[in-house]
Structure formats: structure tokens, C-alpha cells
Short mmCIF file of C-alpha atoms and ligand atoms in Angstrom, two decimals:
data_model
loop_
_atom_site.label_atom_id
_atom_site.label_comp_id
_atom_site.label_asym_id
_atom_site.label_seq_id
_atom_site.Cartn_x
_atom_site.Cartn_y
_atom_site.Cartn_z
CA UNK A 881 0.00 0.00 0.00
CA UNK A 882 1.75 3.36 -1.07
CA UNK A 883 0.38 6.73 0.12
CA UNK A 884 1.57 9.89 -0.40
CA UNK A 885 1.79 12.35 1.93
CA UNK A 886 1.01 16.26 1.87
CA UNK A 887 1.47 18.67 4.16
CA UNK A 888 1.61 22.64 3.84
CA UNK A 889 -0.48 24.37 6.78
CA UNK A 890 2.50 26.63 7.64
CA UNK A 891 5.79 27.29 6.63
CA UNK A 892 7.07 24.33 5.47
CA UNK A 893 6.00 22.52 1.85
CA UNK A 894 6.72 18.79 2.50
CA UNK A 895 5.67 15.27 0.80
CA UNK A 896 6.23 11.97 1.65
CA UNK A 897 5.60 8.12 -0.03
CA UNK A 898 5.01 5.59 2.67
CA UNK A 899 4.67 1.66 1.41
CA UNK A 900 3.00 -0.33 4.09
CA UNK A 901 4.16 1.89 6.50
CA UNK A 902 7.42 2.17 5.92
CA UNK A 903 9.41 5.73 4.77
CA UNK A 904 10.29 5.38 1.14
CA UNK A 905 11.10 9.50 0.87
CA UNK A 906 10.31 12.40 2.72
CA UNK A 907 11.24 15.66 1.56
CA UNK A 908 10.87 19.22 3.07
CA UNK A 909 11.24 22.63 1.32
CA UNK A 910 11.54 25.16 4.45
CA UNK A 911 10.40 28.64 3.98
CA UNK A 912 12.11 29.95 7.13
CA UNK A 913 14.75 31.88 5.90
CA UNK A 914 11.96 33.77 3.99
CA UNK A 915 10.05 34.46 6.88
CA UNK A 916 13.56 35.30 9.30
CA UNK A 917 13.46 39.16 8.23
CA UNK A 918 10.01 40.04 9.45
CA UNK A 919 10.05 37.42 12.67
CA UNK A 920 7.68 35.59 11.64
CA UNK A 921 5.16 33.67 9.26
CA UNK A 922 3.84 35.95 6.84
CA UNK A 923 0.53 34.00 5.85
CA UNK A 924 0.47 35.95 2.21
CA UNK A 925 3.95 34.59 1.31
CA UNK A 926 3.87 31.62 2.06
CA UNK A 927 0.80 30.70 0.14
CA UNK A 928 2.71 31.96 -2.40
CA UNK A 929 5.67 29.96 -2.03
CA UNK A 930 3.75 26.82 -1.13
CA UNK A 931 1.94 27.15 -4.94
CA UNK A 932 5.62 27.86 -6.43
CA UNK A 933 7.28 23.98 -4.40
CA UNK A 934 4.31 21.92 -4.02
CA UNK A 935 5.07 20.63 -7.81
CA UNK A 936 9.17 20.18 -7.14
CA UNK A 937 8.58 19.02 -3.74
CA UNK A 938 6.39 15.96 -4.84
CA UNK A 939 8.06 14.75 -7.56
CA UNK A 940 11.34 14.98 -5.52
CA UNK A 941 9.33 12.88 -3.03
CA UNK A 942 8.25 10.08 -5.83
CA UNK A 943 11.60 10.14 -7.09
CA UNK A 944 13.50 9.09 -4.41
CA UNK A 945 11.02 6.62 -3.47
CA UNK A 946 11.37 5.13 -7.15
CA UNK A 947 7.62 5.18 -7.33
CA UNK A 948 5.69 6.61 -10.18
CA UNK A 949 2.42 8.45 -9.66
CA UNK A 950 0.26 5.58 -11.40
CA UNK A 951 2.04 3.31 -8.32
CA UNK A 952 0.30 5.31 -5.62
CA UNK A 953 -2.64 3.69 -3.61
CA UNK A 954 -4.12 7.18 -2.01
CA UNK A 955 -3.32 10.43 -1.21
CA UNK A 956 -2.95 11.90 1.98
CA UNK A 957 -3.00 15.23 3.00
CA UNK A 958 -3.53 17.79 5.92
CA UNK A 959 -6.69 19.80 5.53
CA UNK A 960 -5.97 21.87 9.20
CA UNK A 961 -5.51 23.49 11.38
CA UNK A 962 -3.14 26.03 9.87
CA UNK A 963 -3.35 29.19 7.45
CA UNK A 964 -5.99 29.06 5.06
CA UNK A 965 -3.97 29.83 2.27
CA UNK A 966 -1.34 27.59 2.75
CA UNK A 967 -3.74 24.75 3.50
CA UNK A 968 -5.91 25.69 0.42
CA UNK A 969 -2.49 25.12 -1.74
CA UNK A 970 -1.71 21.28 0.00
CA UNK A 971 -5.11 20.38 -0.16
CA UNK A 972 -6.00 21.59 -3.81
CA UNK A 973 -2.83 19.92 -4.89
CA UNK A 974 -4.07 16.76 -2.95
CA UNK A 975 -7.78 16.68 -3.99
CA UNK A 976 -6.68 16.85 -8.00
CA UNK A 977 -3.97 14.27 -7.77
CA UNK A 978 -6.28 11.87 -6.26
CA UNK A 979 -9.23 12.68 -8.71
CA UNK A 980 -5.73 12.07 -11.93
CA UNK A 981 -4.68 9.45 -10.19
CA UNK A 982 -8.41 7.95 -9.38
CA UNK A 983 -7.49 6.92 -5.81
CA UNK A 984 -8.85 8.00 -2.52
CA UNK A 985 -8.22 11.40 -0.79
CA UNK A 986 -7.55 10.85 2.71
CA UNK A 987 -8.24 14.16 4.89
CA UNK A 988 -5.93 14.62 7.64
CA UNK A 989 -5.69 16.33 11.02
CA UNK A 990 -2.36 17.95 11.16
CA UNK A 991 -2.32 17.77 14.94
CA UNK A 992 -3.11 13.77 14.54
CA UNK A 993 0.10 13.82 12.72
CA UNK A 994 1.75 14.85 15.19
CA UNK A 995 -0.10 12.50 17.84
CA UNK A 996 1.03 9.22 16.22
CA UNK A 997 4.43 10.89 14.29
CA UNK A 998 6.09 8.84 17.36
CA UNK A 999 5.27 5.18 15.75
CA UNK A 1000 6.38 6.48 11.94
CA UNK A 1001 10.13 5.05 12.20
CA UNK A 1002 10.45 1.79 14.64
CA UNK A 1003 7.90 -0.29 16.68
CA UNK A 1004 4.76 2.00 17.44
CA UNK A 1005 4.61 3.87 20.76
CA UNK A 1006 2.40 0.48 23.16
CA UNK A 1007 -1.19 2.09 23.70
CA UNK A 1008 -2.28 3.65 25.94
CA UNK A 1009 0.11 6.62 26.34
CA UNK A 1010 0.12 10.15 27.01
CA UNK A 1011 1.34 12.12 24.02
CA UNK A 1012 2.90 16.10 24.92
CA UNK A 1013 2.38 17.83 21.74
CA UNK A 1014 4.19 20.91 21.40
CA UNK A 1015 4.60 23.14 18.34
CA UNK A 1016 4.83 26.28 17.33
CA UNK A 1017 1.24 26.64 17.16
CA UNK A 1018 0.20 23.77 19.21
CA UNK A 1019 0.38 22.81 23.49
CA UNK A 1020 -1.57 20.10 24.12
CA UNK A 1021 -1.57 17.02 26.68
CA UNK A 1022 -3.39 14.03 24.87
CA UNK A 1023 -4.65 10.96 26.51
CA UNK A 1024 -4.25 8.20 23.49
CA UNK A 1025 -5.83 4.79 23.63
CA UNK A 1026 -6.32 1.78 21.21
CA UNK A 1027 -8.23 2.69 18.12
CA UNK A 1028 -7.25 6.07 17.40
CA UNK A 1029 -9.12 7.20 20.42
CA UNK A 1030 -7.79 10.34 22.39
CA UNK A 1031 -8.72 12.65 25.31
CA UNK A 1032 -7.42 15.89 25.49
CA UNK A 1033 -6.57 16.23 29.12
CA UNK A 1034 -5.14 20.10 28.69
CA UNK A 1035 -3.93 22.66 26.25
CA UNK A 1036 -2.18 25.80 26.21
CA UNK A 1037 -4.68 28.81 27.48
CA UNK A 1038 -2.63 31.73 25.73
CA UNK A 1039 0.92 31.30 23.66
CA UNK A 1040 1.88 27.69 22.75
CA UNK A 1041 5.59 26.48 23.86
CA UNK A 1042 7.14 27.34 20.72
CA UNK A 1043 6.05 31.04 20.69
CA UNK A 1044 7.46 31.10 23.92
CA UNK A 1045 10.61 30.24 22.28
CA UNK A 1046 10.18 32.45 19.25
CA UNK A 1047 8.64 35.00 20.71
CA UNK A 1048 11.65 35.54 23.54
CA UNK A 1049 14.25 34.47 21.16
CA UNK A 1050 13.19 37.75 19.44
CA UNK A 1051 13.71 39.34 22.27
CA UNK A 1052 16.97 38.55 22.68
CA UNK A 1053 17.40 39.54 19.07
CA UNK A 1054 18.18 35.65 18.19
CA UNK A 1055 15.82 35.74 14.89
CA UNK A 1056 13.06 33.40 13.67
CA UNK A 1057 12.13 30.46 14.52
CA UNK A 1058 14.09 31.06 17.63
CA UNK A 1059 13.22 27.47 19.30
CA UNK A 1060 16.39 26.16 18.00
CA UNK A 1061 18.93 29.29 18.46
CA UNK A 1062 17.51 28.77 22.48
CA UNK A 1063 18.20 25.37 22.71
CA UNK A 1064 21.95 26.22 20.96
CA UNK A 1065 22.89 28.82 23.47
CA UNK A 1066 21.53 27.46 26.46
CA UNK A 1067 24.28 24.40 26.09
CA UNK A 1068 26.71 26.68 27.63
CA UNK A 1069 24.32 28.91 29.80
CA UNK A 1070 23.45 28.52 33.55
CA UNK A 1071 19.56 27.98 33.95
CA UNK A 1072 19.23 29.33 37.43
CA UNK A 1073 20.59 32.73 36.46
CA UNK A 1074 17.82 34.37 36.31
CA UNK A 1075 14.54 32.75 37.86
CA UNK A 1076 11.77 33.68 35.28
CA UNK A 1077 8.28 32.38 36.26
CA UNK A 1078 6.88 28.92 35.45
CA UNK A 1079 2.59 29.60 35.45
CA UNK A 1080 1.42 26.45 37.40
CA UNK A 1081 -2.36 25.75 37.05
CA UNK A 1082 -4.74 23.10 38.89
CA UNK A 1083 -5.54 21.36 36.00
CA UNK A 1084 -2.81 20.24 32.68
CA UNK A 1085 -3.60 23.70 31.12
CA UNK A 1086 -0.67 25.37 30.15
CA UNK A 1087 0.37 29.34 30.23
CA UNK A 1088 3.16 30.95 28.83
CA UNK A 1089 2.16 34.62 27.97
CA UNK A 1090 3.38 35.06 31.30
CA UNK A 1091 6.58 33.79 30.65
CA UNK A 1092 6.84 36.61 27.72
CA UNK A 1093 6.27 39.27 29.01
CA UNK A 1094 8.43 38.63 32.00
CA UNK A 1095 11.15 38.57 29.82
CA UNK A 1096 9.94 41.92 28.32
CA UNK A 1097 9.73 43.62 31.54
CA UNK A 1098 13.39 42.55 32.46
CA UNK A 1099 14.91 43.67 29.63
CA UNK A 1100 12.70 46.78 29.13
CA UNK A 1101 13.51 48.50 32.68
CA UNK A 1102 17.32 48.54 31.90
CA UNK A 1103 19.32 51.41 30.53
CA UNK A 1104 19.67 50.48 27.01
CA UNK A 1105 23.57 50.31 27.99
CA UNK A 1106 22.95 47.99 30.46
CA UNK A 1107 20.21 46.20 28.59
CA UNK A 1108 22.96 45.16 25.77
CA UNK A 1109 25.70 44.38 28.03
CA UNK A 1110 24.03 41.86 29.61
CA UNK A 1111 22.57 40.39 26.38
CA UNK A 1112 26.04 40.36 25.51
CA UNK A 1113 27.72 39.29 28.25
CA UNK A 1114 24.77 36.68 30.03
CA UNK A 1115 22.95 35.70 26.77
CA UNK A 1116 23.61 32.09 27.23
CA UNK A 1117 22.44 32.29 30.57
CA UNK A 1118 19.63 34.03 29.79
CA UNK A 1119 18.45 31.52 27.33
CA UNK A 1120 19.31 28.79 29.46
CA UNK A 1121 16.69 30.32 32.48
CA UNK A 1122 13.62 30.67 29.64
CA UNK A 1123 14.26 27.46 28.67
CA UNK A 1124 14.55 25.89 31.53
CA UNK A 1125 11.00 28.31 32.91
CA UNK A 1126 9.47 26.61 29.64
CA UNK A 1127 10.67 22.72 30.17
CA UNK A 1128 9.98 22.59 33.75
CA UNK A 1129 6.02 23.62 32.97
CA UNK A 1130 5.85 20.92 30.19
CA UNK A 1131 7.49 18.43 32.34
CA UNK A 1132 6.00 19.24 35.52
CA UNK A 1133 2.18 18.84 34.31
CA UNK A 1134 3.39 15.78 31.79
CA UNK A 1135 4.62 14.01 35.54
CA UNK A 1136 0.73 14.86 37.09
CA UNK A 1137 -0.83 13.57 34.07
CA UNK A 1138 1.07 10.31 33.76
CA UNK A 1139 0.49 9.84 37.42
CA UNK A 1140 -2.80 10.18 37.52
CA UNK A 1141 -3.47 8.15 34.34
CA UNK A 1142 -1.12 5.65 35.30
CA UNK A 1143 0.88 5.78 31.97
CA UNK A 1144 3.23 3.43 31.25
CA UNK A 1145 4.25 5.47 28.10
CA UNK A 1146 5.13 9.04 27.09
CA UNK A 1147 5.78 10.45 24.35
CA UNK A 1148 6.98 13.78 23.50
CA UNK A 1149 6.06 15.01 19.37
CA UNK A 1150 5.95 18.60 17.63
CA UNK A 1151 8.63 21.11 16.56
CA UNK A 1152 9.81 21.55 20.61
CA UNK A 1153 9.97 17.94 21.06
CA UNK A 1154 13.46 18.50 19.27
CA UNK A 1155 14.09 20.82 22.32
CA UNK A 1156 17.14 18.67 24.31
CA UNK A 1157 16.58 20.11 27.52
CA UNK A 1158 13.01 18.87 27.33
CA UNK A 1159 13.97 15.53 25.59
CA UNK A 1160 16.55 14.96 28.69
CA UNK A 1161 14.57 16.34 31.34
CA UNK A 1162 11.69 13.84 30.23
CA UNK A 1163 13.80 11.30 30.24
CA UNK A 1164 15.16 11.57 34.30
CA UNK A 1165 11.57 12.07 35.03
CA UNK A 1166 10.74 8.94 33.40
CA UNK A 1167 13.58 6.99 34.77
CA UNK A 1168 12.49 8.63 38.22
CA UNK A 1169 8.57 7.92 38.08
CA UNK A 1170 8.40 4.70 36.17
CA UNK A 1171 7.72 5.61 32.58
CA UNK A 1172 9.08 4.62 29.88
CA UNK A 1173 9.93 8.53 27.07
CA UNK A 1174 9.36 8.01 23.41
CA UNK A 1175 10.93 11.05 21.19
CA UNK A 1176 10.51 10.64 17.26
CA UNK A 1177 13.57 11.25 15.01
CA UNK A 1178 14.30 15.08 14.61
CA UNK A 1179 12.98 14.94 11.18
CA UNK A 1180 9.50 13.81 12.32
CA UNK A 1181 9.39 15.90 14.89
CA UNK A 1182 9.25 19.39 13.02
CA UNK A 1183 6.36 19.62 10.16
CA UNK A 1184 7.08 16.47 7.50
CA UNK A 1185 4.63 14.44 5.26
CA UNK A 1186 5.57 11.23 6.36
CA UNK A 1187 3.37 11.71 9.67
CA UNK A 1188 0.20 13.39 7.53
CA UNK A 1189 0.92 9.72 5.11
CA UNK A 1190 1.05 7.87 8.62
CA UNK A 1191 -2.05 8.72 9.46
CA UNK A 1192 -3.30 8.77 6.40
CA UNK A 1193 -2.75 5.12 6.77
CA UNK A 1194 -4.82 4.79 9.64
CA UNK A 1195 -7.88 6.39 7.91
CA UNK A 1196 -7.33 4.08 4.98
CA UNK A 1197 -7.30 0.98 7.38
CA UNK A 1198 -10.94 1.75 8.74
CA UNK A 1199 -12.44 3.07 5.57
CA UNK A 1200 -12.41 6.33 6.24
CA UNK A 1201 -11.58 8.14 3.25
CA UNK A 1202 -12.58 11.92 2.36
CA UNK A 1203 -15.53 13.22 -0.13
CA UNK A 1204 -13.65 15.49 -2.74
CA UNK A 1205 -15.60 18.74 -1.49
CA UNK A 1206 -13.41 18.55 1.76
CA UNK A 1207 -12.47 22.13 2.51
CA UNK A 1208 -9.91 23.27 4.86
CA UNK A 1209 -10.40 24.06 8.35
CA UNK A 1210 -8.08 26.29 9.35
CA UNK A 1211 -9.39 25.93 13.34
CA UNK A 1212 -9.38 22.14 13.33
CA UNK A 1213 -8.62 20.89 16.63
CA UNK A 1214 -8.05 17.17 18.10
O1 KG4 B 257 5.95 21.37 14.62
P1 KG4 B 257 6.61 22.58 14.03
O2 KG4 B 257 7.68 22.38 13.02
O3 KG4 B 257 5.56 23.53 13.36
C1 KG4 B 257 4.31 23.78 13.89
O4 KG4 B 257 3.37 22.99 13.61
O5 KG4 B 257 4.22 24.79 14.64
O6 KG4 B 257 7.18 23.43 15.27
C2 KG4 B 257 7.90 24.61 15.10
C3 KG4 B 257 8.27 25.15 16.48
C4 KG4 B 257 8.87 26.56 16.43
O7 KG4 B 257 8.22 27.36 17.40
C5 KG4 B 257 10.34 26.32 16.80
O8 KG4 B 257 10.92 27.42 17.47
C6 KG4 B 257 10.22 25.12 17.71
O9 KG4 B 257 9.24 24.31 17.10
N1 KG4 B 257 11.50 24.39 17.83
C7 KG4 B 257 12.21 24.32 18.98
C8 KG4 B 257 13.39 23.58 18.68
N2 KG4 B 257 13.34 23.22 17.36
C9 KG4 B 257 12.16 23.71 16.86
N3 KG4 B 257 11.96 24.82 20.19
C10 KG4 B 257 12.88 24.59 21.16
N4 KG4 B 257 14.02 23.91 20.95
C11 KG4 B 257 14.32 23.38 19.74
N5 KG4 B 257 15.45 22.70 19.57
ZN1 ZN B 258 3.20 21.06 13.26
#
């Protein structure tokens, strides 16, 4: 069985070929250079650039797989949540091939991507488990049993953990996205240098606006002389403490939830999953409480095609494939 895989509800323009669930290709065409001058995604352009690689991007994908188009069994691809326009692109792209190609069009929910991106490369992730799914758009705590059953036990109430990232690493003029320039220079930083705040609530809701503009305020009531000395002096350290104010809130409801459910499994998905203070601080909780940390490969971790094809999968296992007037939903949630 050989799906392809489409994804393109933000930045990135990816495809994938799965045959009976196992990676044949999966390519990625980032846009995030584009994006670095203005901080962020710029929904308009990347539309735009989405239309101009979703052609090279695909047949780069069925190329390395060796598979030809009229070899394909369905089509996969993720119809939200996301931008509109960039969805529109993937999905349009999706719907037609699948009409050429006469094979189903499997609908898919980016964030279920994520979910199960865990079981794409080696032995799948041993129901039930609790599945931390953090992105830059997404914080959610998921409760996942057999049968592609979840429960979302809690969710981010303002900023998600990435835009935490990005959103400080911009304030510490480290660029966009700013996840991964935070994880570089808090290798040689001291996390307790600075005690930002970590937002604990009752339940597994998450908080992190906080977090923001705590960082604001500190480097906003400095003399600008003072302000840029110590991002030049302490900026290791600095990023070291956010990420550190981030990982311990992820980890420290993750640890309630997995007691309370009793979970035997964790695993950790989405763009921040590549974070390795998060992936190592999981990890000595796990050893400590008695569960057992499952982190996908890097490249499954960030936005791919092989986890939209994955599930895709799935959907074509029970039958459920999608009508061709699917439209995007740009608010889809799990
Ligand atoms: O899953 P993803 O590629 O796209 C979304 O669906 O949002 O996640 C992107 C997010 C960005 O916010 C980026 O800063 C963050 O993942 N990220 C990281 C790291 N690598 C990517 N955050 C912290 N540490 C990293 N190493
Ligand atoms: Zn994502």
C-alpha cells in the first residue's frame, strides 16, 4: 500500500511516499529563511511559495522513493488546522492528484500527525500513552488509547511552547524560529541565572504569555547600555533560564498527568519535542517515576509528510476516506 503524503499548513512545503508503512522518501522545502526578516510567518507569502514547491517538492518525493504516480494507492493530506492559504495550496494539490490518479483522498488532522508521528520510524509507541504535543502553534496534553481514540486532558490557554521560544528568542534579538537558536545557546548557559516564572495551574492547562512578558519587563527597565551588556555578556544564561521556565512547565504537568493516568508510556512530538533540555529532562523524570519517554527522530518531529501519510494510513485501514468537497479548516482541533 503506497500513500503519499502532503502537508503545507505553515511554513514548510513537505511530501512523503510511505509503502505499508514504511518511509520510502520524505522531503521538506523550508520557507524559514523567507520568513527570518520580518520574525515571523507571513501568511500571504507563504501561500505563495507553497503554490511555487508543491510541484518540485512531490516529484522529488516520488523520485527518491522510485515510485511513479500511477504506483500510488491514495493520497494523503492535511486539511488543518493552519493558514488558510497555505492549507488551500496542499489540499488543492491533494484533492486533483487523487481525482488524476483515481485513488482516494484521505483528509488529515495535522495535529493527529503529530499524535502518532512517534510510531512512523520503529515499533509503534504500546497504547495507551500520554502524548505532549508541542509546536509552534500547538500545546496540548493528549490521553491516546487503542483505536485512534484520544482525550485531550489540557492545552495551552494563551501562547503555545514554541512562541514562547520564538517570541523571547526575538527578544533577545536571536531571529526566527528562535526554538532552536535557544536550545543552541543554552548548552553553555546557567539555567538558574535568572529565575523567570513557570505559570502552574490546577488542572494540565498550560500558560506561557506570562513567561513573555516577564522577559519583556526585564529587559525593558534597563538602561539600554545595560540592557545590551548583559545580552552580551549573560545571553547564554539568559536563554538557558527561559528554557529551563518553559521545560519545567511541560514536564511538571506531563509528571501529574502520567500519574494520575497511570501511563506506562510518554511520548513527546511537535517542533519543541526537538528541544534537548526537554527531551533529557523527560527522560530523568521517566527513569524517576516509572515511565518509559518516546521522542521521534528530529525529522518527524518538526512539520514532515511522512506523519500526515502515517495517518493517512490509519484512515485508509478503517475506511475512512474523504468526499472530494473537503475544505480546509483552518481551526481544526483534536
Ligand atoms: O511542529 P513545528 O515544526 O511547526 C508547527 O506545527 O508549529 O514546530 C515549530 C516550532 C517553532 O516554534 C520552533 O521554534 C520550535 O518548534 N522548535 C524548537 C526547537 N526546534 C524547533 N523549540 C525549542 N528547541 C528546539 N530545539
Ligand atoms: Zn506542526
Amino acid at each position: 500500500m503506497r500513500i503519499l503524503g502532503l502537508e503545507s499548513s505553515c511554513d514548510d512545503t513537505a511530501a512523503a511516499v510511505l509503502d505499508d508503512g514504511a518511509v520510502r522518501s520524505s522531503v521538506v522545502s523550508s520557507q524559514a529563511d523567507l520568513h527570518e526578516d520580518y520574525g515571523g510567518v507571513v501568511p500571504e507569502l507563504a501561500s505563495r511559495n507553497h503554490q511555487r514547491y508543491i510541484v518540485p517538492v512531490v516529484e522529488a518525493a516520488l523520485e527518491e522513493a522510485e515510485v511513479s504516480p500511477s504506483a500510488l494507492d491514495a493520497v494523503a493530506v492535511t486539511y488543518g488546522p493552519g493558514l488558510p492559504g497555505s492549507l488551500l495550496v496542499g489540499l488543492s494539490f491533494g484533492k486533483a492528484f487523487a481525482r488524476g490518479l483515481d485513488v482516494p483522498l484521505l483528509g488529515v488532522n495535522h495535529l493527529e500527525g503529530h499524535l502518532y508521528s512517534a510510531d512512523v520510524e520503529g515499533p509503534p509507541v504500546p497504547r495507551p500513552y500520554l502524548c505532549l504535543v508541542v509546536s509552534g502553534g500547538h500545546t496540548e496534553l493528549v490521553h491516546v488509547t487503542e483505536n485512534r481514540e484520544h482525550r485531550v486532558l489540557g492545552r495551552t490557554r494563551d501562547d503555545a511552547a514554541g512562541e514562547a521560544f520564538d517570541k523571547t528568542a526575538q527578544l533577545f534579538g536571536l531571529g526566527y524560529p528562535g526554538g532552536p537558536a535557544i536550545d543552541r545557546h543554552a548548552q553553555a548557559g546557567d539555567p538558574a541565572f535568572h529565575d523567570f516564572p513557570r505559570t502552574r495551574l490546577d488542572d494540565y492547562d498550560f500558560s506561557f504569555s506570562g513567561l513573555k512578558t516577564s522577559v519583556l519587563y526585564y529587559l525593558r527597565d534597563r538602561p539600554d547600555d545595560e540592557r545590551n551588556r548583559l545580552l552580551a555578556d549573560h545571553r547564554a544564561d539568559l536563554c538557558a533560564s527561559v528554557q529551563a521556565a518553559v521545560v519545567d512547565a511541560l514536564v511538571d504537568a506531563t509528571r501529574r498527568a502520567a500519574a494520575e493516568t497511570g501511563a506506562a508510556h510518554v511520548a513527546v512530538v511537535g517542533g519543541v519535542a526537538a528541544n534537548s533540555a526537554l527531551r533529557r529532562q523527560m527522560k530523568e523524570a521517566g527513569t524517576h517515576d516509572g515511565f518509559e519517554v518516546h521522542v521521534p527522530p528530529l525529522a518527524y518531529c518538526t512539520d514532515n509528510a511522512a506523519m500526515i501519510a502515517n495517518v493517512g494510513r490509519m484512515h485508509l485501514d478503517t475506511g475512512r476516506d474523504s468526499p472530494p468537497t473537503l475544505d480546509v479548516a483552518p481551526n481544526l482541533q483534536l
